[in-house]
Short mmCIF file of C-alpha atoms and ligand atoms in Angstrom, two decimals:
data_model
loop_
_atom_site.label_atom_id
_atom_site.label_comp_id
_atom_site.label_asym_id
_atom_site.label_seq_id
_atom_site.Cartn_x
_atom_site.Cartn_y
_atom_site.Cartn_z
CA MET A 1 6.96 -39.48 -0.05
CA THR A 2 9.75 -37.70 1.68
CA VAL A 3 8.99 -34.92 3.99
CA PRO A 4 11.24 -31.80 3.00
CA PHE A 5 13.33 -30.38 5.73
CA ALA A 6 15.15 -27.38 4.62
CA THR A 7 17.61 -27.76 7.62
CA ALA A 8 17.71 -31.53 7.94
CA ASP A 9 20.81 -33.34 9.39
CA VAL A 10 22.60 -30.27 9.98
CA ALA A 11 24.60 -30.18 13.30
CA ARG A 12 22.60 -28.29 15.87
CA THR A 13 23.65 -26.07 18.63
CA ALA A 14 21.93 -24.61 21.75
CA SER A 15 22.84 -21.46 23.57
CA VAL A 16 23.84 -22.27 27.27
CA ASN A 17 24.75 -19.54 29.63
CA GLY A 18 25.25 -17.40 26.57
CA ARG A 19 27.75 -20.05 24.83
CA SER A 20 26.93 -21.93 21.79
CA LEU A 21 27.35 -25.63 22.42
CA ALA A 22 26.92 -28.44 19.79
CA LEU A 23 24.02 -30.85 20.51
CA GLY A 24 25.86 -33.40 18.15
CA SER A 25 26.97 -35.71 20.90
CA ALA A 26 23.25 -36.20 22.10
CA ALA A 27 21.37 -39.38 20.81
CA PRO A 28 17.85 -38.81 19.70
CA HIS A 29 16.33 -39.93 23.02
CA ASP A 30 19.01 -38.26 25.33
CA SER A 31 17.68 -35.84 27.91
CA LEU A 32 18.65 -32.21 28.17
CA LEU A 33 20.11 -33.00 31.52
CA ASP A 34 22.40 -35.79 30.41
CA TRP A 35 23.62 -33.58 27.54
CA LEU A 36 24.21 -30.52 29.85
CA ARG A 37 26.27 -32.69 32.19
CA SER A 38 28.05 -34.16 29.28
CA GLN A 39 29.17 -30.64 28.53
CA GLY A 40 30.68 -30.30 31.99
CA LEU A 41 27.65 -28.34 33.43
CA THR A 42 27.14 -30.52 36.35
CA GLY A 43 25.21 -28.15 38.45
CA ALA A 44 21.93 -29.59 37.44
CA LYS A 45 21.56 -32.89 39.02
CA GLU A 46 19.70 -35.96 38.57
CA GLY A 47 17.58 -36.88 41.65
CA CYS A 48 14.82 -39.04 40.39
CA ALA A 49 14.80 -38.83 36.44
CA GLU A 50 10.95 -38.71 36.60
CA GLY A 51 10.09 -35.06 37.21
CA GLU A 52 9.34 -35.33 40.93
CA CYS A 53 12.32 -33.62 42.56
CA GLY A 54 13.38 -30.72 40.54
CA ALA A 55 17.10 -31.11 41.16
CA CYS A 56 17.49 -30.94 37.29
CA ALA A 57 15.68 -27.53 36.78
CA VAL A 58 17.13 -25.22 34.21
CA LEU A 59 15.87 -21.99 32.78
CA VAL A 60 14.79 -21.56 29.19
CA ALA A 61 13.79 -18.46 27.25
CA ARG A 62 10.21 -19.02 26.15
CA PRO A 63 7.27 -16.80 24.72
CA ARG A 64 5.69 -15.09 27.67
CA ALA A 65 3.09 -17.30 29.36
CA ASP A 66 0.53 -14.34 29.45
CA GLY A 67 0.76 -14.03 25.75
CA ALA A 68 2.22 -10.61 25.62
CA GLU A 69 5.25 -9.63 23.40
CA GLY A 70 8.67 -10.34 24.51
CA SER A 71 9.89 -13.57 26.22
CA GLN A 72 10.06 -15.06 29.74
CA TRP A 73 12.59 -17.20 31.60
CA VAL A 74 10.83 -20.46 32.56
CA ALA A 75 12.00 -23.35 34.67
CA LEU A 76 11.51 -26.94 33.67
CA ASN A 77 12.74 -30.38 34.27
CA ALA A 78 15.81 -31.10 32.19
CA CYS A 79 15.68 -34.78 33.05
CA LEU A 80 12.53 -35.23 30.95
CA ALA A 81 13.04 -32.98 27.98
CA PRO A 82 14.80 -34.38 24.90
CA ALA A 83 18.03 -32.50 24.32
CA HIS A 84 17.54 -31.96 20.62
CA ALA A 85 14.19 -30.09 21.30
CA PHE A 86 16.54 -27.27 22.37
CA ALA A 87 18.34 -26.84 19.01
CA GLY A 88 18.46 -23.00 18.71
CA GLN A 89 17.06 -22.42 22.10
CA GLU A 90 18.45 -20.39 25.12
CA ILE A 91 19.29 -22.17 28.36
CA VAL A 92 20.52 -20.88 31.56
CA THR A 93 21.78 -23.25 34.32
CA THR A 94 22.75 -22.38 37.77
CA GLU A 95 26.42 -21.76 36.55
CA GLY A 96 25.02 -19.14 34.18
CA LEU A 97 23.20 -17.21 36.93
CA GLY A 98 26.09 -16.40 39.16
CA THR A 99 29.60 -17.56 40.27
CA PRO A 100 31.00 -18.21 43.76
CA THR A 101 32.51 -14.68 43.94
CA ASP A 102 29.54 -12.95 42.27
CA LEU A 103 26.35 -14.62 43.45
CA HIS A 104 23.07 -14.12 41.60
CA PRO A 105 20.48 -12.45 44.05
CA VAL A 106 18.62 -15.71 44.47
CA GLN A 107 21.92 -17.66 45.03
CA ALA A 108 22.88 -15.01 47.56
CA ALA A 109 19.38 -15.12 49.33
CA MET A 110 19.85 -18.88 49.65
CA ALA A 111 23.08 -18.48 51.23
CA ALA A 112 21.98 -15.77 53.65
CA ASP A 113 18.87 -17.65 54.71
CA GLY A 114 20.66 -21.03 55.13
CA GLY A 115 18.55 -22.47 52.17
CA SER A 116 21.33 -24.91 51.14
CA GLN A 117 22.70 -27.71 53.28
CA CYS A 118 23.93 -30.73 51.35
CA GLY A 119 23.47 -28.54 48.33
CA TYR A 120 22.11 -31.46 45.98
CA CYS A 121 18.72 -29.79 45.51
CA THR A 122 20.10 -26.19 45.50
CA PRO A 123 20.79 -25.55 41.75
CA GLY A 124 17.41 -26.76 40.86
CA PHE A 125 15.77 -24.54 43.47
CA VAL A 126 17.85 -21.69 42.37
CA CYS A 127 16.59 -22.03 38.81
CA SER A 128 12.93 -22.22 39.92
CA MET A 129 13.48 -19.18 42.18
CA ALA A 130 15.22 -17.29 39.37
CA ALA A 131 12.23 -17.98 36.98
CA GLU A 132 9.83 -16.57 39.64
CA TYR A 133 12.21 -13.68 40.42
CA TYR A 134 12.11 -12.71 36.74
CA ARG A 135 8.43 -13.64 35.97
CA PRO A 136 6.74 -10.60 34.37
CA GLY A 137 4.09 -9.18 36.57
CA ARG A 138 5.56 -10.41 39.93
CA GLY A 139 5.62 -7.93 42.65
CA ALA A 140 8.30 -7.18 45.27
CA THR A 141 6.54 -8.50 48.35
CA PRO A 142 4.73 -11.77 48.90
CA ALA A 143 0.80 -11.52 48.53
CA GLU A 144 -1.63 -13.40 50.53
CA ALA A 145 -1.97 -16.97 48.95
CA ALA A 146 -4.52 -16.72 46.24
CA PRO A 147 -6.71 -19.64 44.93
CA ASP A 148 -5.42 -18.80 41.51
CA ALA A 149 -1.69 -19.43 42.21
CA GLN A 150 -0.58 -16.93 39.63
CA ALA A 151 -2.96 -14.23 40.54
CA GLY A 152 -1.03 -13.06 43.62
CA GLU A 153 2.23 -10.96 43.24
CA HIS A 154 4.12 -14.17 44.11
CA ASP A 155 3.43 -17.56 42.43
CA GLU A 156 2.94 -19.79 45.49
CA HIS A 157 3.57 -22.75 43.08
CA ALA A 158 6.93 -21.48 41.92
CA LEU A 159 8.83 -24.03 43.92
CA SER A 160 6.33 -26.62 43.90
CA GLY A 161 8.28 -29.15 41.67
CA ASN A 162 11.37 -28.89 44.04
CA LEU A 163 12.14 -31.16 46.87
CA CYS A 164 14.74 -30.84 49.52
CA ARG A 165 15.67 -33.55 51.90
CA CYS A 166 17.68 -31.22 54.38
CA THR A 167 16.18 -27.86 55.15
CA GLY A 168 12.48 -28.44 56.00
CA TYR A 169 11.75 -25.87 53.37
CA ARG A 170 11.31 -22.86 55.61
CA PRO A 171 14.67 -21.14 54.99
CA ILE A 172 14.09 -21.66 51.22
CA LEU A 173 10.82 -20.08 51.24
CA GLU A 174 12.18 -17.38 53.34
CA ALA A 175 14.91 -16.78 50.83
CA MET A 176 12.32 -16.66 48.00
CA ALA A 177 10.14 -14.04 49.92
CA ALA A 178 13.29 -12.05 50.74
CA VAL A 179 14.81 -11.92 47.18
CA GLY A 180 13.01 -8.73 46.00
CA SER A 181 12.69 -7.62 42.40
CA PRO A 182 15.32 -7.37 39.74
CA ALA A 183 16.72 -4.12 38.45
CA ASP A 184 15.58 -3.04 34.94
CA ALA A 185 19.34 -3.15 33.86
CA ASP A 186 19.65 -6.79 34.99
CA PRO A 187 20.52 -8.59 31.66
CA PHE A 188 17.93 -11.23 32.24
CA VAL A 189 15.32 -8.54 32.43
CA ALA A 190 16.65 -7.01 29.25
CA ARG A 191 16.42 -10.34 27.53
CA GLY A 192 12.92 -10.55 28.38
CA ALA A 193 12.24 -7.42 26.02
CA GLN A 194 13.17 -9.43 23.04
CA PRO A 195 11.08 -12.13 21.44
CA PRO A 196 11.89 -15.88 22.34
CA PRO A 197 14.04 -17.82 20.15
CA THR A 198 12.26 -19.35 17.12
CA ALA A 199 12.14 -23.20 16.87
CA ILE A 200 14.15 -24.49 14.17
CA ALA A 201 13.41 -27.78 12.21
CA VAL A 202 15.75 -30.64 13.33
CA ASP A 203 16.18 -34.18 11.86
CA VAL A 204 18.70 -36.23 13.95
CA GLN A 205 19.31 -39.83 13.44
CA ALA A 206 21.70 -42.18 15.23
CA ALA A 207 21.68 -45.99 15.80
CA GLY A 208 18.36 -46.53 14.14
CA GLN A 209 16.53 -43.89 16.08
CA ARG A 210 15.35 -40.52 15.03
CA PHE A 211 14.31 -37.08 16.54
CA VAL A 212 12.51 -34.71 14.08
CA ARG A 213 11.22 -31.24 14.80
CA PRO A 214 9.16 -30.51 11.77
CA ALA A 215 8.80 -26.93 10.43
CA SER A 216 4.98 -27.08 10.21
CA LEU A 217 1.96 -29.10 11.22
CA ASP A 218 1.65 -30.23 7.86
CA GLU A 219 5.08 -31.81 8.02
CA ALA A 220 4.30 -33.42 11.38
CA LEU A 221 1.15 -35.04 10.03
CA ALA A 222 3.08 -36.26 6.78
CA LEU A 223 5.65 -37.81 9.04
CA LEU A 224 2.85 -39.57 11.07
CA SER A 225 1.19 -40.66 7.96
CA GLU A 226 4.36 -42.21 6.28
CA HIS A 227 5.69 -43.76 9.72
CA PRO A 228 3.02 -45.72 11.61
CA ASP A 229 5.51 -46.31 14.56
CA ALA A 230 6.18 -42.44 14.78
CA VAL A 231 5.51 -41.23 18.34
CA PRO A 232 4.49 -37.52 18.87
CA VAL A 233 6.23 -35.70 21.75
CA ALA A 234 5.12 -32.32 23.26
CA GLY A 235 6.27 -31.47 26.60
CA ALA A 236 7.90 -34.85 27.18
CA THR A 237 6.58 -34.96 30.85
CA ASP A 238 4.91 -38.26 30.30
CA LEU A 239 7.12 -39.80 27.61
CA GLY A 240 10.44 -38.64 29.29
CA VAL A 241 9.43 -40.70 32.27
CA GLN A 242 8.93 -43.83 30.00
CA VAL A 243 12.19 -43.08 28.19
CA ASN A 244 14.16 -42.70 31.57
CA LEU A 245 12.52 -45.41 33.59
CA ALA A 246 10.99 -47.87 31.31
CA PHE A 247 13.76 -47.59 28.57
CA SER A 248 11.02 -46.73 26.05
CA ARG A 249 12.84 -46.03 22.74
CA PRO A 250 10.44 -44.82 19.93
CA PRO A 251 12.15 -45.23 16.61
CA LEU A 252 10.90 -41.90 15.63
CA LEU A 253 9.85 -38.90 17.73
CA VAL A 254 8.03 -36.13 16.32
CA ALA A 255 8.26 -32.87 18.33
CA LEU A 256 5.11 -30.81 18.45
CA ASP A 257 5.70 -28.40 21.43
CA ARG A 258 6.79 -25.46 19.28
CA LEU A 259 4.50 -25.74 16.26
CA ALA A 260 2.66 -22.54 15.69
CA GLU A 261 -0.39 -24.12 14.57
CA LEU A 262 -0.87 -26.04 17.85
CA ARG A 263 -0.28 -23.03 19.91
CA THR A 264 -3.22 -20.88 19.25
CA LEU A 265 -5.76 -19.77 21.74
CA GLN A 266 -9.31 -18.30 20.91
CA VAL A 267 -11.16 -16.87 23.87
CA GLY A 268 -14.79 -16.14 22.97
CA ASP A 269 -17.86 -15.25 24.99
CA THR A 270 -19.29 -18.77 24.38
CA GLU A 271 -16.34 -20.88 23.78
CA LEU A 272 -12.66 -21.34 24.31
CA VAL A 273 -10.50 -23.20 21.81
CA LEU A 274 -7.24 -24.22 23.30
CA GLY A 275 -4.32 -25.31 20.97
CA ALA A 276 -3.09 -28.70 21.98
CA GLY A 277 0.66 -27.42 22.12
CA LEU A 278 0.10 -24.62 24.59
CA THR A 279 1.70 -25.45 27.94
CA LEU A 280 -0.54 -25.75 30.83
CA THR A 281 0.97 -22.65 32.56
CA GLU A 282 0.15 -20.74 29.38
CA ILE A 283 -3.52 -21.92 29.43
CA GLU A 284 -3.66 -21.28 33.23
CA GLN A 285 -2.62 -17.66 32.80
CA ARG A 286 -4.29 -16.83 29.49
CA THR A 287 -7.86 -18.23 30.46
CA ALA A 288 -7.83 -17.30 34.07
CA GLY A 289 -11.34 -16.12 35.26
CA ARG A 290 -12.93 -17.66 32.11
CA ILE A 291 -14.06 -21.00 33.20
CA PRO A 292 -14.08 -21.67 36.85
CA LEU A 293 -13.63 -25.43 36.83
CA LEU A 294 -10.29 -24.91 34.84
CA ASP A 295 -9.17 -22.15 37.31
CA LEU A 296 -9.63 -24.93 39.98
CA LEU A 297 -8.01 -27.68 38.00
CA TRP A 298 -4.69 -26.04 37.10
CA PRO A 299 -3.32 -25.43 40.52
CA GLN A 300 -3.95 -29.13 41.42
CA PHE A 301 -2.14 -30.37 38.29
CA ALA A 302 1.48 -31.58 38.89
CA SER A 303 3.90 -28.64 39.79
CA ARG A 304 4.93 -25.34 38.08
CA LEU A 305 7.96 -27.09 36.54
CA ILE A 306 5.78 -29.77 35.04
CA ARG A 307 3.05 -27.18 33.97
CA ASN A 308 5.70 -25.16 32.33
CA ALA A 309 6.37 -28.06 29.81
CA ALA A 310 3.27 -30.15 29.76
CA THR A 311 0.59 -29.68 27.31
CA LEU A 312 -3.27 -30.48 26.97
CA GLY A 313 -2.52 -32.53 23.92
CA GLY A 314 -0.02 -34.59 25.79
CA ASN A 315 -2.40 -35.17 28.71
CA LEU A 316 -5.32 -36.47 26.53
CA GLY A 317 -2.63 -38.25 24.34
CA THR A 318 -1.67 -40.39 27.22
CA ALA A 319 -5.44 -41.55 27.44
CA SER A 320 -4.43 -42.25 31.11
CA PRO A 321 -7.55 -43.10 33.31
CA ILE A 322 -6.02 -40.93 35.95
CA GLY A 323 -5.17 -37.85 33.86
CA ASP A 324 -6.50 -34.81 35.42
CA SER A 325 -7.79 -32.77 32.46
CA ALA A 326 -10.12 -35.36 31.16
CA PRO A 327 -12.67 -35.39 34.08
CA ALA A 328 -12.62 -31.65 34.01
CA LEU A 329 -13.07 -31.55 30.12
CA LEU A 330 -15.77 -34.24 30.20
CA ALA A 331 -17.73 -32.17 32.72
CA LEU A 332 -17.53 -29.11 30.48
CA ASP A 333 -18.61 -30.94 27.39
CA ALA A 334 -15.29 -30.40 25.40
CA VAL A 335 -14.82 -31.51 21.88
CA LEU A 336 -11.47 -32.55 20.47
CA VAL A 337 -10.20 -31.37 17.05
CA LEU A 338 -8.20 -34.23 15.56
CA ALA A 339 -5.92 -33.59 12.64
CA SER A 340 -4.46 -35.69 10.02
CA SER A 341 -3.00 -35.22 6.48
CA HIS A 342 -6.60 -35.98 5.26
CA GLY A 343 -8.06 -33.07 7.15
CA THR A 344 -9.69 -32.63 10.48
CA ARG A 345 -12.65 -34.10 12.40
CA GLU A 346 -14.15 -33.30 15.77
CA VAL A 347 -14.91 -35.85 18.40
CA ALA A 348 -16.76 -35.23 21.63
CA LEU A 349 -14.57 -36.22 24.46
CA THR A 350 -17.21 -38.58 25.84
CA ASP A 351 -16.75 -40.51 22.58
CA TYR A 352 -12.82 -40.26 22.65
CA PHE A 353 -11.91 -42.90 25.21
CA THR A 354 -12.61 -46.68 24.06
CA GLY A 355 -10.75 -48.62 26.72
CA TYR A 356 -7.69 -48.70 29.05
CA ARG A 357 -5.28 -46.18 27.32
CA ARG A 358 -7.05 -46.58 24.10
CA THR A 359 -8.94 -43.88 22.03
CA VAL A 360 -10.54 -43.29 18.59
CA ARG A 361 -7.33 -41.31 17.67
CA ARG A 362 -5.69 -43.04 14.67
CA PRO A 363 -1.79 -43.24 14.76
CA ASP A 364 -1.65 -40.75 11.88
CA GLU A 365 -3.74 -38.18 13.79
CA LEU A 366 -2.92 -35.57 16.37
CA ILE A 367 -4.98 -33.66 18.85
CA ALA A 368 -4.88 -30.21 17.25
CA ALA A 369 -7.14 -28.32 19.70
CA VAL A 370 -9.77 -28.64 22.37
CA ARG A 371 -12.97 -26.71 22.07
CA ILE A 372 -14.75 -25.86 25.36
CA PRO A 373 -18.24 -24.35 25.78
CA VAL A 374 -18.22 -21.49 28.42
CA PRO A 375 -20.47 -22.88 31.02
CA ALA A 376 -23.53 -21.06 32.60
CA PRO A 377 -23.04 -19.61 35.99
CA GLY A 378 -23.29 -22.13 38.86
CA VAL A 379 -21.14 -24.29 40.86
CA ALA A 380 -17.61 -25.75 39.96
CA ALA A 381 -15.22 -27.87 41.90
CA PHE A 382 -12.20 -30.23 41.11
CA HIS A 383 -11.74 -32.69 43.82
CA LYS A 384 -8.36 -34.42 43.44
CA ILE A 385 -7.40 -37.06 45.99
CA ALA A 386 -3.55 -37.80 45.58
CA LYS A 387 -0.82 -38.87 48.03
CA ARG A 388 1.10 -35.59 47.53
CA ARG A 389 -0.66 -32.39 47.46
CA LEU A 390 1.28 -30.97 44.70
CA ASP A 391 3.09 -32.66 41.91
CA ASP A 392 1.35 -36.01 42.12
CA ILE A 393 -1.04 -38.04 39.98
CA SER A 394 -4.66 -38.47 41.10
CA GLY A 395 -5.92 -41.55 43.02
CA VAL A 396 -9.43 -40.28 42.33
CA ALA A 397 -10.61 -36.96 40.50
CA VAL A 398 -14.12 -35.69 40.44
CA ALA A 399 -14.96 -32.75 38.43
CA PHE A 400 -18.31 -30.84 38.76
CA ARG A 401 -20.04 -28.26 36.69
CA LEU A 402 -23.60 -27.52 37.90
CA ASP A 403 -25.49 -24.82 36.14
CA LEU A 404 -28.07 -23.10 38.41
CA VAL A 405 -31.04 -20.94 37.87
CA ASP A 406 -32.88 -19.50 40.93
CA GLY A 407 -31.13 -22.35 43.07
CA VAL A 408 -32.43 -25.08 40.80
CA VAL A 409 -29.95 -27.27 38.86
CA THR A 410 -30.71 -26.76 35.17
CA GLY A 411 -27.60 -28.65 33.87
CA ALA A 412 -24.77 -30.92 35.25
CA GLY A 413 -21.51 -32.18 34.05
CA ILE A 414 -19.59 -34.70 36.19
CA GLY A 415 -16.25 -36.15 35.16
CA LEU A 416 -14.53 -38.83 36.94
CA GLY A 417 -11.07 -40.09 36.88
CA GLY A 418 -9.38 -43.06 38.62
CA VAL A 419 -12.60 -45.17 39.13
CA ALA A 420 -12.80 -47.06 35.73
CA ALA A 421 -10.39 -48.03 32.84
CA THR A 422 -11.15 -44.60 31.23
CA PRO A 423 -12.05 -41.30 32.45
CA ILE A 424 -15.89 -41.36 32.49
CA ARG A 425 -18.84 -39.15 32.58
CA ALA A 426 -21.36 -39.74 35.65
CA ARG A 427 -24.52 -39.74 33.61
CA ALA A 428 -26.83 -41.32 36.19
CA THR A 429 -25.72 -38.85 38.71
CA GLU A 430 -26.19 -35.79 36.48
CA ALA A 431 -29.77 -37.16 35.71
CA ALA A 432 -30.34 -37.38 39.39
CA LEU A 433 -29.36 -33.67 39.77
CA VAL A 434 -31.15 -31.86 36.91
CA GLY A 435 -34.45 -30.37 37.80
CA ARG A 436 -33.81 -30.52 41.49
CA PRO A 437 -33.07 -27.74 43.94
CA TRP A 438 -29.49 -27.52 44.92
CA ASN A 439 -29.81 -28.36 48.62
CA GLU A 440 -28.37 -30.82 51.17
CA ARG A 441 -31.27 -33.30 50.38
CA THR A 442 -30.58 -33.30 46.58
CA ALA A 443 -26.68 -33.60 47.35
CA ALA A 444 -27.22 -36.61 49.56
CA GLU A 445 -29.50 -38.51 47.29
CA ALA A 446 -27.70 -37.81 44.00
CA GLY A 447 -24.55 -38.45 45.92
CA ALA A 448 -25.78 -42.06 46.72
CA VAL A 449 -26.08 -42.44 42.76
CA LEU A 450 -22.48 -41.13 42.24
CA ALA A 451 -21.33 -43.83 44.82
CA THR A 452 -22.52 -46.37 42.10
CA GLU A 453 -20.64 -44.95 39.19
CA GLY A 454 -17.55 -46.52 37.83
CA THR A 455 -15.74 -49.73 38.78
CA PRO A 456 -13.13 -48.55 41.10
CA MET A 457 -10.30 -50.95 41.67
CA SER A 458 -7.28 -51.23 44.21
CA ASP A 459 -3.86 -50.24 43.27
CA GLN A 460 -0.78 -48.42 44.77
CA ARG A 461 -2.59 -45.10 44.68
CA ALA A 462 -5.74 -46.20 46.60
CA SER A 463 -8.04 -49.00 47.45
CA ALA A 464 -11.25 -49.71 45.58
CA ALA A 465 -13.16 -49.07 49.02
CA TYR A 466 -11.39 -45.66 49.33
CA ARG A 467 -12.18 -44.63 45.91
CA ALA A 468 -15.94 -45.63 46.29
CA ALA A 469 -15.82 -43.67 49.57
CA VAL A 470 -14.36 -40.50 47.79
CA LEU A 471 -17.30 -40.81 45.43
CA ALA A 472 -19.87 -41.27 47.98
CA THR A 473 -18.91 -38.13 49.93
CA ALA A 474 -18.11 -35.89 46.83
CA LEU A 475 -21.51 -34.32 46.31
CA PRO A 476 -22.37 -33.61 50.05
CA ARG A 477 -18.78 -32.14 50.15
CA LEU A 478 -19.55 -30.00 47.09
CA HIS A 479 -22.79 -28.74 48.63
CA HIS A 480 -21.08 -27.85 51.93
CA GLU A 481 -18.26 -25.88 49.98
CA SER A 482 -20.66 -24.24 47.75
CA THR A 483 -23.08 -22.97 50.55
CA GLU A 484 -19.93 -22.11 52.65
CA GLY A 485 -18.75 -19.92 49.75
CA ARG A 486 -15.79 -22.33 49.12
CA SER A 487 -15.30 -24.72 46.29
C1 FAD B 501 5.98 -35.40 38.44
C2 FAD B 501 4.90 -35.56 37.53
C3 FAD B 501 3.66 -35.00 37.97
C4 FAD B 501 2.49 -35.29 37.20
N1 FAD B 501 1.41 -34.77 37.66
C5 FAD B 501 0.35 -34.93 36.78
C6 FAD B 501 -1.00 -34.47 37.32
O1 FAD B 501 -1.12 -33.95 38.37
N2 FAD B 501 -2.03 -34.79 36.47
C7 FAD B 501 -2.04 -35.39 35.35
O2 FAD B 501 -2.93 -35.63 34.61
N3 FAD B 501 -0.82 -35.61 34.77
C8 FAD B 501 0.35 -35.53 35.43
N4 FAD B 501 1.50 -35.96 34.98
C9 FAD B 501 1.74 -36.60 33.57
C10 FAD B 501 2.06 -35.44 32.60
O3 FAD B 501 2.67 -34.45 33.05
C11 FAD B 501 0.73 -35.03 31.88
O4 FAD B 501 0.03 -36.12 31.30
C12 FAD B 501 1.00 -33.96 30.71
O5 FAD B 501 -0.06 -33.31 30.33
C13 FAD B 501 1.60 -34.76 29.56
O6 FAD B 501 1.85 -33.58 28.40
P1 FAD B 501 3.20 -33.53 27.72
O7 FAD B 501 2.99 -32.46 26.65
O8 FAD B 501 4.28 -33.48 28.60
O9 FAD B 501 3.09 -34.99 26.92
P2 FAD B 501 4.18 -35.81 26.34
O10 FAD B 501 5.05 -36.57 27.39
O11 FAD B 501 5.04 -35.17 25.40
O12 FAD B 501 3.27 -36.99 25.60
C14 FAD B 501 2.39 -37.80 26.33
C15 FAD B 501 1.72 -38.65 25.30
O13 FAD B 501 0.77 -37.99 24.45
C16 FAD B 501 1.11 -38.02 23.18
N5 FAD B 501 0.82 -36.71 22.61
C17 FAD B 501 1.66 -35.60 22.82
N6 FAD B 501 0.96 -34.52 22.24
C18 FAD B 501 -0.04 -35.05 21.34
C19 FAD B 501 -0.90 -34.52 20.50
N7 FAD B 501 -1.05 -33.21 20.27
N8 FAD B 501 -1.73 -35.35 19.80
C20 FAD B 501 -1.78 -36.60 20.20
N9 FAD B 501 -0.92 -37.19 20.99
C21 FAD B 501 -0.01 -36.39 21.78
C22 FAD B 501 2.67 -38.63 23.12
O14 FAD B 501 2.77 -39.33 21.97
C23 FAD B 501 2.66 -39.36 24.27
O15 FAD B 501 2.11 -40.73 24.01
C24 FAD B 501 2.72 -35.68 35.85
C25 FAD B 501 3.92 -36.18 35.27
C26 FAD B 501 4.91 -36.12 36.13
C27 FAD B 501 6.24 -36.51 35.55
S1 FES B 502 15.90 -35.44 38.32
FE1 FES B 502 14.10 -35.23 39.73
S2 FES B 502 12.85 -34.00 38.59
FE2 FES B 502 14.54 -34.19 37.16
S1 FES B 503 19.90 -29.09 50.93
FE1 FES B 503 20.22 -31.15 50.77
S2 FES B 503 18.53 -31.86 49.61
FE2 FES B 503 18.32 -29.83 49.74
#
């Protein structure tokens, strides 16, 4: 069977700084960054090619993250995103924000505050700053840092994906704080009132490799069914690293990130159903205040640049033992909806992982959605131990959900990452908690059980002994935090 694509093999263009540029020169795996630079737009830089430094950040017009009408300028890592994923899309680079004689307000603020020295990082910072400057709902003055990074008038994570070797950050943060708000007549603000560009179907082939953006979920599933070697790609924040650093070249990439069927969100009183193709920033904003454990997870997940592209489907699709959503979703009793051209099936997340980076998902299946029961009131925490506070993968992650009635633990969900070949649920510890009063003694005794869960090993992120020590102290820490009013 051949999948019909009304627009297959047609030369594609992207709008960059208001100019229509042909994507034809880009190979199926080429990054947006390499393509932009090949077009002479060398403002965006390659620092690391693995999403860590933000020198490559650019702005793209996307649906508003809060789900409202209109569009939003979102910054993301151009080094990871495949160029052809931007056919029909609108991109703005630092060159499109301002010129040396007519600086954009964020560029002017950086110059005035001494936020740029060698300048290598500056175009990426400027794009992240511009995304924050234009973010709907942002106020004119910095608010106190809020636990929910987007709840304050300023997103304290807006620059979390950008590194600078020279300035020590203070002048950059001062420039961000000083930049104020855009005028209503600003063309970038005016653009926000219009809908985002629609995704168009793409089928590009070169040198035995192929990139396809299907027009629908059914087309995506048909491709996976026809081509067992097809690899889905959503935000490319994991796959892009493999392409850049491990020279991975899947013969067929099937782009999922704009498929409407994977971008649905249902918020009910008893359940959230999150489309696998929503970005983490979208989930963070649109579910804020619904499930405390998720509110605590997102600010610790990578950087704003990564969360603006990364999806939940991609995080679970990696089946990584150190992926951060899995411990939280295990603790929350989440269920995955898997779709194939034969229909859908539901799999409890506890039954999803079968071994190191192995799952029950068949190659012809996609994660379509994640169903999460809304927990009873109680205590929630996400303890993430990583070498860098923001924008780093976990060495150990412990997710807690305790249901409490009159101070007694009536239900417990504990998910662990980084202590076994897969994310696991700490069942023995949960059993040691349920039915007991939530006090220091229970935390200590159940904490001793938690210390025995998993099979921690030593690697570059943490030693086995350190991982075991994190487990051993996690419940006493949680008790202390919960009784101190912190979590
Ligand atoms: C700098 C940096 C920091 C990071 N920090 C963190 C972190 O703090 N915590 C963390 O957990 N991860 C982190 N990551 C890893 C990555 O960002 C996440 O795993 C992210 O959620 C992947 O989502 P994606 O949409 O970009 O996936 P992609 O890269 O597009 O895909 C990843 C894998 O999932 C598959 N896939 C994608 N969508 C689906 C689907 N719907 N169904 C089935 N399979 C699918 C793909 O085939 C691929 O194998 C980080 C990555 C970088 C580069
Ligand atoms: S080049 Fe470092 S994040 Fe893209
Ligand atoms: S100014 Fe030199 S890296 Fe930032």
